[in-house]
Amino acid sequence: MSTHDHYLILRDIFCALCGLRGAPLLHASSVDFEGRAVIFCGVSGTGKTTISRLLSARHQVINDEINWLQCSASGFTVVNQPFWRLKDTPEPSLPLASIYLLEQAETCEVRKLDTPLDAMGLLLCAPYGTEDPALGVRTAATMTLATAAPLKRLRFSLDSEEIDQTIRRDLSA
């Protein structure tokens, strides 16, 4: 069994345990943006790793694989899991600033989601299997996240300065 196989087994066990607790999980990248977590979601190939690497000169990457969120009365927190934690990562948990559904473009801009159906894109970033016994609980947790957390679309170019300034403007609005 390869190291990658072990990783997949651990990931699936972790996802199942979080799912049983009703904790949303996202296959996404995240960065520490001035003490708050910003999450980048999208299907494979949309640029999750690319955008976190582009921002890594200015912002600490929290995670580039599975992001676990917890909900409390004060909002959502992104929990930095010890076995996925990158070297020299920030605090074990950070308050969630925003979740961006990624779309590659020539220039950067943040768009509000037009309809509730747009939020369904978040489900595509949730690492669930159709045979999962906790599928209903996990889907409900992800949909709670989609309706309660700041969720927007980020069209982004490969210009790290432009990405940084676009997110900065959005978070300060």
Coordinates of C-alpha atoms in Angstrom, one line a residue:
M1 CA 0.0 0.0 0.0
S2 CA 1.5 3.4 -1.0
T3 CA 1.7 6.5 1.1
H4 CA -1.0 8.0 -1.1
D5 CA -3.3 5.1 -0.4
H6 CA -2.7 5.6 3.4
Y7 CA -3.5 9.3 2.9
L8 CA -6.8 8.5 1.1
I9 CA -7.8 6.1 3.9
L10 CA -7.1 8.7 6.6
R11 CA -8.8 11.4 4.7
D12 CA -11.9 9.2 4.3
I13 CA -12.0 8.3 8.0
F14 CA -11.6 11.9 9.0
C15 CA -14.3 13.0 6.6
A16 CA -16.7 10.4 7.9
L17 CA -16.1 11.4 11.5
C18 CA -16.6 15.1 10.8
G19 CA -19.7 14.2 8.8
L20 CA -21.2 12.3 11.7
R21 CA -20.7 15.5 13.8
G22 CA -22.4 17.6 11.1
A23 CA -19.3 19.6 10.5
P24 CA -18.9 20.9 6.9
L25 CA -15.8 19.8 5.0
L26 CA -14.6 21.3 1.8
H27 CA -12.0 20.1 -0.7
A28 CA -10.5 23.6 -1.1
S29 CA -7.5 25.7 -0.4
S30 CA -7.4 28.4 2.3
V31 CA -5.2 31.3 3.3
D32 CA -4.8 33.4 6.4
F33 CA -5.9 36.9 5.3
E34 CA -5.0 39.2 8.2
G35 CA -6.2 36.8 10.9
R36 CA -9.2 35.5 9.1
A37 CA -9.6 32.5 6.8
V38 CA -10.4 32.9 3.1
I39 CA -11.4 29.6 1.4
F40 CA -11.2 29.0 -2.4
C41 CA -13.5 26.3 -3.8
G42 CA -14.0 24.8 -7.2
V43 CA -14.0 21.5 -9.0
S44 CA -10.7 20.0 -10.0
G45 CA -8.7 22.3 -12.3
T46 CA -10.4 25.6 -11.4
G47 CA -7.2 26.9 -9.6
K48 CA -7.5 26.2 -5.9
T49 CA -3.8 25.3 -5.5
T50 CA -2.8 28.0 -8.1
I51 CA -4.5 30.8 -6.2
S52 CA -3.1 29.8 -2.8
R53 CA 0.4 29.6 -4.3
L54 CA -0.1 33.0 -5.9
L55 CA -1.1 34.5 -2.6
S56 CA 1.5 32.7 -0.5
A57 CA 4.1 35.5 -0.8
R58 CA 1.7 37.8 1.1
H59 CA -0.5 35.4 3.1
Q60 CA 0.1 32.2 4.9
V61 CA -1.5 29.2 3.3
I62 CA -3.6 27.3 5.9
N63 CA -4.5 24.2 3.9
D64 CA -4.6 23.0 0.3
E65 CA -6.6 19.9 0.7
I66 CA -9.5 19.4 3.1
N67 CA -10.9 22.4 5.1
W68 CA -13.0 21.6 8.1
L69 CA -15.4 24.3 9.4
Q70 CA -17.1 24.5 12.7
C71 CA -20.2 26.6 13.4
S72 CA -20.8 28.5 16.6
A73 CA -22.9 31.4 17.7
S74 CA -20.2 33.8 16.5
G75 CA -20.1 32.3 13.0
F76 CA -17.9 29.8 11.2
T77 CA -14.3 28.9 12.0
V78 CA -11.8 27.1 9.8
V79 CA -10.0 24.4 11.8
N80 CA -6.4 23.7 10.7
Q81 CA -6.1 20.0 11.1
P82 CA -2.7 18.8 12.4
F83 CA -2.2 16.1 9.9
W84 CA -3.0 18.3 6.9
R85 CA -1.3 21.4 8.4
L86 CA 1.4 22.8 6.2
K87 CA 4.7 23.9 7.7
D88 CA 4.6 27.1 9.8
T89 CA 0.9 27.5 9.4
P90 CA -1.1 29.9 11.4
E91 CA -3.3 29.4 14.5
P92 CA -5.2 26.0 14.8
S93 CA -8.4 27.8 13.9
L94 CA -9.3 31.1 12.3
P95 CA -12.7 32.9 11.8
L96 CA -14.1 32.6 8.3
A97 CA -13.9 35.8 6.3
S98 CA -15.3 34.5 3.0
I99 CA -15.7 31.5 0.7
Y100 CA -15.0 32.1 -3.0
L101 CA -16.2 29.8 -5.8
L102 CA -13.4 30.1 -8.3
E103 CA -13.6 31.0 -12.0
Q104 CA -10.6 31.7 -14.1
A105 CA -10.7 35.0 -16.0
E106 CA -8.6 37.7 -17.6
T107 CA -9.2 40.1 -14.7
C108 CA -10.2 39.8 -11.1
E109 CA -13.6 40.6 -9.7
V110 CA -15.9 39.4 -7.0
R111 CA -19.5 38.7 -7.8
K112 CA -22.5 38.0 -5.6
L113 CA -24.2 34.8 -6.4
D114 CA -27.3 35.5 -8.5
T115 CA -29.5 32.7 -7.3
P116 CA -29.6 30.2 -4.4
L117 CA -28.9 27.5 -7.0
D118 CA -25.4 29.1 -7.5
A119 CA -24.6 28.1 -4.0
M120 CA -25.0 24.5 -5.1
G121 CA -21.5 24.7 -6.5
L122 CA -20.3 24.4 -2.9
L123 CA -21.7 20.9 -2.8
L124 CA -19.3 19.9 -5.6
C125 CA -16.5 20.8 -3.3
A126 CA -17.7 18.6 -0.4
P127 CA -15.8 15.3 -0.4
Y128 CA -18.8 12.9 0.0
G129 CA -19.5 9.5 -1.5
T130 CA -22.9 8.4 -2.6
E131 CA -22.6 5.3 -0.4
D132 CA -21.8 7.5 2.7
P133 CA -24.2 6.6 5.6
A134 CA -23.9 10.2 6.9
L135 CA -24.6 11.7 3.5
G136 CA -27.8 13.4 4.6
V137 CA -26.2 15.0 7.6
R138 CA -23.1 16.1 5.7
T139 CA -25.2 17.5 2.8
A140 CA -27.3 19.5 5.3
A141 CA -24.2 20.8 7.0
T142 CA -22.8 22.0 3.6
M143 CA -26.1 23.6 2.7
T144 CA -26.2 25.4 6.1
L145 CA -22.7 26.7 5.3
A146 CA -23.9 27.8 1.8
T147 CA -26.8 29.8 3.2
A148 CA -25.2 31.2 6.3
A149 CA -21.5 31.9 5.4
P150 CA -20.3 34.7 3.1
L151 CA -20.2 32.9 -0.3
K152 CA -19.3 34.7 -3.5
R153 CA -17.8 34.0 -6.9
L154 CA -14.2 35.1 -7.5
R155 CA -13.1 35.6 -11.1
F156 CA -9.4 35.7 -11.0
S157 CA -6.3 36.2 -13.3
L158 CA -2.8 35.0 -12.5
D159 CA -1.8 38.4 -11.2
S160 CA -1.2 37.9 -7.5
E161 CA -1.3 41.7 -6.7
E162 CA -4.7 42.0 -8.5
I163 CA -6.1 39.0 -6.6
D164 CA -4.9 40.4 -3.3
Q165 CA -6.4 43.8 -3.9
T166 CA -9.7 42.4 -5.2
I167 CA -10.1 40.2 -2.0
R168 CA -9.0 43.1 0.2
R169 CA -11.6 45.4 -1.3
D170 CA -14.3 42.7 -1.0
L171 CA -13.5 42.0 2.7
S172 CA -13.5 45.7 3.6
A173 CA -16.8 46.4 1.9

